[in-house]
mmCIF file of C-alpha atoms (C1' of nucleotides) in Angstrom:
data_model
loop_
_atom_site.group_PDB
_atom_site.id
_atom_site.type_symbol
_atom_site.label_atom_id
_atom_site.label_comp_id
_atom_site.label_asym_id
_atom_site.label_seq_id
_atom_site.Cartn_x
_atom_site.Cartn_y
_atom_site.Cartn_z
ATOM 1 C CA UNK A 259 -0.460 21.672 11.923
ATOM 2 C CA UNK A 260 -2.745 18.713 11.910
ATOM 3 C CA UNK A 261 -3.554 17.475 8.451
ATOM 4 C CA UNK A 262 -6.986 15.922 8.340
ATOM 5 C CA UNK A 263 -7.285 13.058 5.920
ATOM 6 C CA UNK A 264 -9.484 13.975 2.960
ATOM 7 C CA UNK A 265 -11.031 10.552 3.291
ATOM 8 C CA UNK A 266 -12.239 11.429 6.758
ATOM 9 C CA UNK A 267 -13.625 14.715 5.463
ATOM 10 C CA UNK A 268 -15.434 12.989 2.607
ATOM 11 C CA UNK A 269 -16.915 10.472 5.021
ATOM 12 C CA UNK A 270 -18.067 13.288 7.296
ATOM 13 C CA UNK A 271 -19.702 15.108 4.392
ATOM 14 C CA UNK A 272 -21.446 12.040 2.991
ATOM 15 C CA UNK A 273 -24.311 12.274 5.479
ATOM 16 C CA UNK A 274 -27.204 14.734 4.978
ATOM 17 C CA UNK A 275 -27.483 15.594 8.666
ATOM 18 C CA UNK A 276 -23.797 16.427 8.862
ATOM 19 C CA UNK A 277 -24.036 18.454 5.654
ATOM 20 C CA UNK A 278 -26.835 20.440 7.264
ATOM 21 C CA UNK A 279 -24.767 21.039 10.384
ATOM 22 C CA UNK A 280 -21.847 22.172 8.245
ATOM 23 C CA UNK A 281 -24.123 24.508 6.302
ATOM 24 C CA UNK A 282 -25.344 26.121 9.489
ATOM 25 C CA UNK A 283 -21.948 26.460 11.085
ATOM 26 C CA UNK A 284 -20.136 27.575 7.921
ATOM 27 C CA UNK A 285 -22.722 30.377 7.770
ATOM 28 C CA UNK A 286 -21.506 31.528 11.168
ATOM 29 C CA UNK A 287 -23.944 29.850 13.496
ATOM 30 C CA UNK A 288 -22.701 28.139 16.590
ATOM 31 C CA UNK A 289 -24.717 25.727 18.628
ATOM 32 C CA UNK A 290 -24.837 22.956 21.159
ATOM 33 C CA UNK A 291 -25.997 19.428 20.504
ATOM 34 C CA UNK A 292 -29.219 20.267 22.307
ATOM 35 C CA UNK A 293 -29.857 23.390 20.231
ATOM 36 C CA UNK A 294 -29.203 21.698 16.920
ATOM 37 C CA UNK A 295 -31.372 18.757 17.922
ATOM 38 C CA UNK A 296 -34.331 21.137 18.337
ATOM 39 C CA UNK A 297 -34.045 21.933 14.635
ATOM 40 C CA UNK A 298 -33.520 18.381 13.480
ATOM 41 C CA UNK A 299 -35.798 15.359 13.542
ATOM 42 C CA UNK A 300 -33.353 13.319 15.610
ATOM 43 C CA UNK A 301 -32.358 13.078 19.237
ATOM 44 C CA UNK A 302 -29.695 15.105 21.027
ATOM 45 C CA UNK A 303 -27.449 12.071 21.331
ATOM 46 C CA UNK A 304 -27.602 11.429 17.609
ATOM 47 C CA UNK A 305 -26.664 15.054 16.926
ATOM 48 C CA UNK A 306 -23.868 14.793 19.464
ATOM 49 C CA UNK A 307 -22.384 11.841 17.639
ATOM 50 C CA UNK A 308 -22.621 13.642 14.304
ATOM 51 C CA UNK A 309 -20.796 16.601 15.830
ATOM 52 C CA UNK A 310 -18.170 14.216 17.159
ATOM 53 C CA UNK A 311 -17.633 12.759 13.729
ATOM 54 C CA UNK A 312 -17.339 16.234 12.257
ATOM 55 C CA UNK A 313 -14.844 17.034 15.009
ATOM 56 C CA UNK A 314 -12.928 13.873 14.101
ATOM 57 C CA UNK A 315 -12.644 15.216 10.570
ATOM 58 C CA UNK A 316 -11.446 18.522 12.002
ATOM 59 C CA UNK A 317 -14.471 20.424 10.732
ATOM 60 C CA UNK A 318 -15.841 21.459 14.097
ATOM 61 C CA UNK A 319 -14.383 22.570 17.375
ATOM 62 C CA UNK A 320 -16.304 22.133 20.597
ATOM 63 C CA UNK A 321 -15.640 24.599 23.380
ATOM 64 C CA UNK A 322 -16.952 24.127 26.875
ATOM 65 C CA UNK A 323 -18.550 27.282 28.269
ATOM 66 C CA UNK A 324 -19.938 26.552 31.669
ATOM 67 C CA UNK A 325 -22.202 23.556 31.438
ATOM 68 C CA UNK A 326 -22.608 23.641 27.696
ATOM 69 C CA UNK A 327 -20.360 22.670 24.808
ATOM 70 C CA UNK A 328 -20.665 25.093 21.945
ATOM 71 C CA UNK A 329 -19.582 23.948 18.513
ATOM 72 C CA UNK A 330 -18.119 26.195 15.854
ATOM 73 C CA UNK A 331 -16.750 25.624 12.407
ATOM 74 C CA UNK A 332 -13.234 25.128 11.142
ATOM 75 C CA UNK A 333 -12.813 25.338 7.385
ATOM 76 C CA UNK A 334 -9.172 24.236 7.317
ATOM 77 C CA UNK A 335 -9.804 20.586 6.372
ATOM 78 C CA UNK A 336 -11.905 21.717 3.431
ATOM 79 C CA UNK A 337 -8.830 22.969 1.635
ATOM 80 C CA UNK A 338 -7.070 19.616 1.942
ATOM 81 C CA UNK A 339 -10.145 17.911 0.550
ATOM 82 C CA UNK A 340 -10.403 20.457 -2.252
ATOM 83 C CA UNK A 341 -6.770 19.900 -3.136
ATOM 84 C CA UNK A 342 -7.353 16.157 -3.249
ATOM 85 C CA UNK A 343 -10.196 16.625 -5.727
ATOM 86 C CA UNK A 344 -8.317 19.159 -7.824
ATOM 87 C CA UNK A 345 -5.238 16.959 -8.016
ATOM 88 C CA UNK A 346 -7.288 14.147 -9.557
ATOM 89 C CA UNK A 347 -9.097 16.535 -11.881
ATOM 90 C CA UNK A 348 -5.798 17.979 -13.108
ATOM 91 C CA UNK A 349 -4.313 14.537 -13.502
ATOM 92 C CA UNK A 350 -7.246 13.605 -15.661
ATOM 93 C CA UNK A 351 -6.935 16.805 -17.674
ATOM 94 C CA UNK A 352 -3.339 15.840 -18.356
ATOM 95 C CA UNK A 353 -4.389 12.411 -19.512
ATOM 96 C CA UNK A 354 -6.977 13.885 -21.864
ATOM 97 C CA UNK A 355 -4.417 16.352 -23.187
ATOM 98 C CA UNK A 356 -1.860 13.627 -23.854
ATOM 99 C CA UNK A 357 -4.523 11.605 -25.596
ATOM 100 C CA UNK A 358 -5.486 14.518 -27.835
ATOM 101 C CA UNK A 359 -1.841 15.107 -28.718
ATOM 102 C CA UNK A 360 -1.371 11.460 -29.502
ATOM 103 C CA UNK A 361 -4.372 11.460 -31.790
ATOM 104 C CA UNK A 362 -3.302 14.605 -33.657
ATOM 105 C CA UNK A 363 0.213 13.206 -34.099
ATOM 106 C CA UNK A 364 -1.069 10.208 -36.019
ATOM 107 C CA UNK B 268 -26.472 17.210 -18.271
ATOM 108 C CA UNK B 269 -26.846 15.072 -15.221
ATOM 109 C CA UNK B 270 -25.633 16.754 -12.087
ATOM 110 C CA UNK B 271 -24.207 14.256 -9.671
ATOM 111 C CA UNK B 272 -24.937 15.047 -6.058
ATOM 112 C CA UNK B 273 -21.784 16.063 -4.176
ATOM 113 C CA UNK B 274 -23.001 13.907 -1.325
ATOM 114 C CA UNK B 275 -22.895 10.870 -3.573
ATOM 115 C CA UNK B 276 -19.392 11.818 -4.685
ATOM 116 C CA UNK B 277 -18.229 12.270 -1.105
ATOM 117 C CA UNK B 278 -19.671 8.901 -0.166
ATOM 118 C CA UNK B 279 -17.928 7.296 -3.125
ATOM 119 C CA UNK B 280 -14.612 8.841 -2.134
ATOM 120 C CA UNK B 281 -14.875 7.918 1.534
ATOM 121 C CA UNK B 282 -13.649 4.367 0.945
ATOM 122 C CA UNK B 283 -9.932 3.543 0.552
ATOM 123 C CA UNK B 284 -10.509 0.942 -2.161
ATOM 124 C CA UNK B 285 -12.535 3.362 -4.225
ATOM 125 C CA UNK B 286 -9.945 6.095 -3.692
ATOM 126 C CA UNK B 287 -7.345 3.697 -5.049
ATOM 127 C CA UNK B 288 -9.464 2.916 -8.078
ATOM 128 C CA UNK B 289 -9.984 6.622 -8.708
ATOM 129 C CA UNK B 290 -6.251 7.229 -8.390
ATOM 130 C CA UNK B 291 -5.520 4.593 -10.990
ATOM 131 C CA UNK B 292 -8.184 5.683 -13.405
ATOM 132 C CA UNK B 293 -7.607 9.427 -13.013
ATOM 133 C CA UNK B 294 -3.994 8.680 -13.997
ATOM 134 C CA UNK B 295 -5.278 7.310 -17.279
ATOM 135 C CA UNK B 296 -5.489 3.620 -16.546
ATOM 136 C CA UNK B 297 -8.520 1.708 -17.612
ATOM 137 C CA UNK B 298 -9.395 -1.731 -16.348
ATOM 138 C CA UNK B 299 -11.974 -4.399 -15.833
ATOM 139 C CA UNK B 300 -13.227 -5.627 -12.497
ATOM 140 C CA UNK B 301 -11.129 -8.750 -12.978
ATOM 141 C CA UNK B 302 -7.948 -6.773 -13.727
ATOM 142 C CA UNK B 303 -8.323 -4.441 -10.786
ATOM 143 C CA UNK B 304 -9.091 -7.354 -8.481
ATOM 144 C CA UNK B 305 -5.704 -8.865 -9.334
ATOM 145 C CA UNK B 306 -4.075 -5.796 -7.790
ATOM 146 C CA UNK B 307 -6.339 -5.615 -4.772
ATOM 147 C CA UNK B 308 -6.782 -7.919 -1.796
ATOM 148 C CA UNK B 309 -10.474 -8.428 -2.486
ATOM 149 C CA UNK B 310 -12.544 -10.500 -4.851
ATOM 150 C CA UNK B 311 -13.653 -9.541 -8.338
ATOM 151 C CA UNK B 312 -17.246 -9.212 -7.192
ATOM 152 C CA UNK B 313 -16.272 -6.784 -4.460
ATOM 153 C CA UNK B 314 -14.346 -4.679 -6.975
ATOM 154 C CA UNK B 315 -17.288 -4.822 -9.329
ATOM 155 C CA UNK B 316 -19.554 -3.395 -6.664
ATOM 156 C CA UNK B 317 -17.078 -0.614 -5.888
ATOM 157 C CA UNK B 318 -16.955 0.261 -9.579
ATOM 158 C CA UNK B 319 -20.755 0.293 -9.627
ATOM 159 C CA UNK B 320 -20.843 2.717 -6.723
ATOM 160 C CA UNK B 321 -18.297 4.941 -8.454
ATOM 161 C CA UNK B 322 -20.463 4.748 -11.570
ATOM 162 C CA UNK B 323 -23.454 5.739 -9.456
ATOM 163 C CA UNK B 324 -21.560 8.848 -8.440
ATOM 164 C CA UNK B 325 -20.762 9.486 -12.092
ATOM 165 C CA UNK B 326 -17.039 9.011 -11.608
ATOM 166 C CA UNK B 327 -16.637 5.989 -13.848
ATOM 167 C CA UNK B 328 -18.083 4.813 -17.099
ATOM 168 C CA UNK B 329 -18.149 1.161 -18.000
ATOM 169 C CA UNK B 330 -18.017 0.241 -21.664
ATOM 170 C CA UNK B 331 -18.623 -3.241 -22.921
ATOM 171 C CA UNK B 332 -16.015 -4.393 -25.442
ATOM 172 C CA UNK B 333 -16.692 -7.923 -26.441
ATOM 173 C CA UNK B 334 -16.904 -10.043 -23.346
ATOM 174 C CA UNK B 335 -15.325 -7.550 -21.002
ATOM 175 C CA UNK B 336 -16.500 -4.315 -19.427
ATOM 176 C CA UNK B 337 -13.734 -1.751 -19.341
ATOM 177 C CA UNK B 338 -14.013 1.103 -16.876
ATOM 178 C CA UNK B 339 -12.639 4.564 -17.438
ATOM 179 C CA UNK B 340 -12.754 7.779 -15.484
ATOM 180 C CA UNK B 341 -15.015 10.790 -15.665
ATOM 181 C CA UNK B 342 -13.867 13.831 -13.755
ATOM 182 C CA UNK B 343 -17.024 15.873 -14.261
ATOM 183 C CA UNK B 344 -18.596 15.176 -10.845
ATOM 184 C CA UNK B 345 -15.398 16.299 -9.153
ATOM 185 C CA UNK B 346 -16.061 19.887 -10.129
ATOM 186 C CA UNK B 347 -19.495 19.885 -8.491
ATOM 187 C CA UNK B 348 -17.985 18.479 -5.325
ATOM 188 C CA UNK B 349 -15.176 21.027 -5.426
ATOM 189 C CA UNK B 350 -17.708 23.822 -5.822
ATOM 190 C CA UNK B 351 -19.620 22.539 -2.818
ATOM 191 C CA UNK B 352 -16.497 22.631 -0.675
ATOM 192 C CA UNK B 353 -15.411 26.033 -1.952
ATOM 193 C CA UNK B 354 -18.843 27.538 -1.347
ATOM 194 C CA UNK B 355 -18.653 26.570 2.334
ATOM 195 C CA UNK B 356 -15.062 27.748 2.633
ATOM 196 C CA UNK B 357 -15.970 31.129 1.122
ATOM 197 C CA UNK B 358 -19.027 31.413 3.327
ATOM 198 C CA UNK B 359 -16.802 30.849 6.334
ATOM 199 C CA UNK B 360 -14.280 33.399 5.069
ATOM 200 C CA UNK B 361 -17.110 35.898 4.899
ATOM 201 C CA UNK B 362 -18.122 35.127 8.453
ATOM 202 C CA UNK B 363 -14.569 35.608 9.668
ATOM 203 C CA UNK B 364 -14.311 38.844 7.735
ATOM 204 C CA UNK B 365 -17.544 40.188 9.196
ATOM 205 C CA UNK B 366 -16.345 39.222 12.650
ATOM 206 C CA UNK B 367 -13.045 41.045 12.181
ATOM 207 C CA UNK B 368 -14.890 44.130 10.963
ATOM 208 C CA UNK B 369 -17.218 44.008 13.902
ATOM 209 C CA UNK B 370 -14.332 43.756 16.321
ATOM 210 C CA UNK B 371 -12.428 46.659 14.742
ATOM 211 C CA UNK B 372 -15.580 48.801 14.772
ATOM 212 C CA UNK B 373 -15.866 48.529 18.555
ATOM 213 C "C1'" DC C 84 -28.072 20.954 49.954
ATOM 214 C "C1'" DA C 85 -31.519 19.907 46.548
ATOM 215 C "C1'" DC C 86 -32.772 20.782 41.836
ATOM 216 C "C1'" DT C 87 -32.313 21.553 37.051
ATOM 217 C "C1'" DC C 88 -30.026 21.585 32.783
ATOM 218 C "C1'" DG C 89 -26.537 19.984 29.578
ATOM 219 C "C1'" DT C 90 -23.470 16.560 28.521
ATOM 220 C "C1'" DG C 91 -21.320 11.878 28.158
ATOM 221 C "C1'" DC C 92 -21.323 6.901 28.102
ATOM 222 C "C1'" DA C 93 -23.245 2.171 27.493
ATOM 223 C "C1'" DA C 94 -26.573 -1.062 25.719
ATOM 224 C "C1'" DT C 95 -29.651 -1.995 22.167
ATOM 225 C "C1'" DC C 96 -31.845 -2.223 17.615
ATOM 226 C "C1'" DG C 97 -32.633 -1.937 12.710
ATOM 227 C "C1'" DT C 98 -30.473 -0.836 8.346
ATOM 228 C "C1'" DT C 99 -26.808 -0.356 5.271
ATOM 229 C "C1'" DA C 100 -22.143 -1.498 3.696
ATOM 230 C "C1'" DT C 101 -18.538 -4.686 2.564
ATOM 231 C "C1'" DG C 102 -17.036 -8.891 1.727
ATOM 232 C "C1'" DT C 103 -17.534 -13.841 0.568
ATOM 233 C "C1'" DT C 104 -19.205 -18.061 -2.243
ATOM 234 C "C1'" DG C 105 -21.945 -20.325 -5.682
ATOM 235 C "C1'" DC C 106 -24.269 -20.436 -9.868
ATOM 236 C "C1'" DA C 107 -26.075 -18.713 -14.266
ATOM 237 C "C1'" DT C 108 -25.266 -16.237 -18.572
ATOM 238 C "C1'" DA C 109 -22.871 -14.349 -22.548
ATOM 239 C "C1'" DT C 110 -18.949 -13.902 -25.589
ATOM 240 C "C1'" DA C 111 -14.811 -15.511 -27.818
ATOM 241 C "C1'" DA C 112 -11.721 -19.347 -29.219
ATOM 242 C "C1'" DC C 113 -10.795 -24.051 -30.458
ATOM 243 C "C1'" DG D 75 -20.492 -27.696 -30.271
ATOM 244 C "C1'" DT D 76 -17.414 -27.548 -26.530
ATOM 245 C "C1'" DT D 77 -14.404 -25.007 -23.697
ATOM 246 C "C1'" DA D 78 -12.491 -21.055 -21.473
ATOM 247 C "C1'" DT D 79 -13.105 -16.436 -19.905
ATOM 248 C "C1'" DA D 80 -15.659 -12.448 -18.119
ATOM 249 C "C1'" DT D 81 -19.502 -10.710 -16.234
ATOM 250 C "C1'" DG D 82 -23.914 -10.597 -13.512
ATOM 251 C "C1'" DC D 83 -26.988 -11.949 -9.944
ATOM 252 C "C1'" DA D 84 -28.460 -13.997 -5.564
ATOM 253 C "C1'" DA D 85 -27.703 -15.680 -0.917
ATOM 254 C "C1'" DC D 86 -25.181 -15.185 2.998
ATOM 255 C "C1'" DA D 87 -22.031 -13.611 7.045
ATOM 256 C "C1'" DT D 88 -19.977 -9.895 9.365
ATOM 257 C "C1'" DA D 89 -19.011 -5.207 10.500
ATOM 258 C "C1'" DA D 90 -20.147 -0.461 10.538
ATOM 259 C "C1'" DC D 91 -23.656 3.192 10.691
ATOM 260 C "C1'" DG D 92 -27.511 5.884 12.460
ATOM 261 C "C1'" DA D 93 -30.647 6.201 15.763
ATOM 262 C "C1'" DT D 94 -32.896 5.217 20.155
ATOM 263 C "C1'" DT D 95 -33.347 4.777 25.343
ATOM 264 C "C1'" DG D 96 -31.641 4.819 29.990
ATOM 265 C "C1'" DC D 97 -28.618 6.303 33.372
ATOM 266 C "C1'" DA D 98 -24.713 8.694 35.475
ATOM 267 C "C1'" DC D 99 -21.782 12.817 35.960
ATOM 268 C "C1'" DG D 100 -20.820 17.979 36.219
ATOM 269 C "C1'" DA D 101 -21.986 22.626 36.344
ATOM 270 C "C1'" DG D 102 -24.816 26.184 37.535
ATOM 271 C "C1'" DT D 103 -29.290 27.885 40.418
ATOM 272 C "C1'" DG D 104 -32.839 27.991 44.006
#
DNA sequence: CACTCGTGCAATCGTTATGTTGCATATAAC
DNA sequence: GTTATATGCAACATAACGATTGCACGAGTG
């Protein structure tokens, strides 16, 4: 199993256009660069590069069907990213807990 | 309560230096730009700007104590970002579930 | 085969990000 | 008051990002 770096996922999700693409595809839509470009204010090539970056983060999979490449979603990297966030949140909770204990012990 | 945009949080966490700073601070360490710069291969000013970007995402809080500004962590924005990720993951789970149901109904 | 449609790659351009250095300012210590 | 320390701001160089245009390639269609 390929583990996608959370950093890569965060970078992919830091752009509004890519967030929009993820929203569409996570809702079950598939599409080609050309199709998505019709719904966005940017060119097909720009959309294509955004889809490539999402693919680099493991969030999309492009499948060639005839002359078109249809992109669909893959949620797997989201769980790695979620774990990364939760690990830091829990670490911080532990720090706050230790601090509270230290204060009450005085 | 100020809700920090998940996009801003993702952008903040997409840089290795800022991830390192978050790791340190989420573990309970506090520090000044000067202190952190001693442990990083970049200048104090560069660290200061990273801390500012983290502060912009709501992940750090800088407190002036005498002549120094000491930065500490705030985990609150992490939960918004986690929710964003989980919402998409659940959406996708629903899509997969509907697809499975559709296939079994045929 | 000629034509169309979709994609992919390269060059280009403007903007933003990341880093540096230099200098100014404010606070604490002598 | 002078000195040392820490920060803040501005100017600058370089790299990366987001987008564009132009052109070439591949896959279907007449």
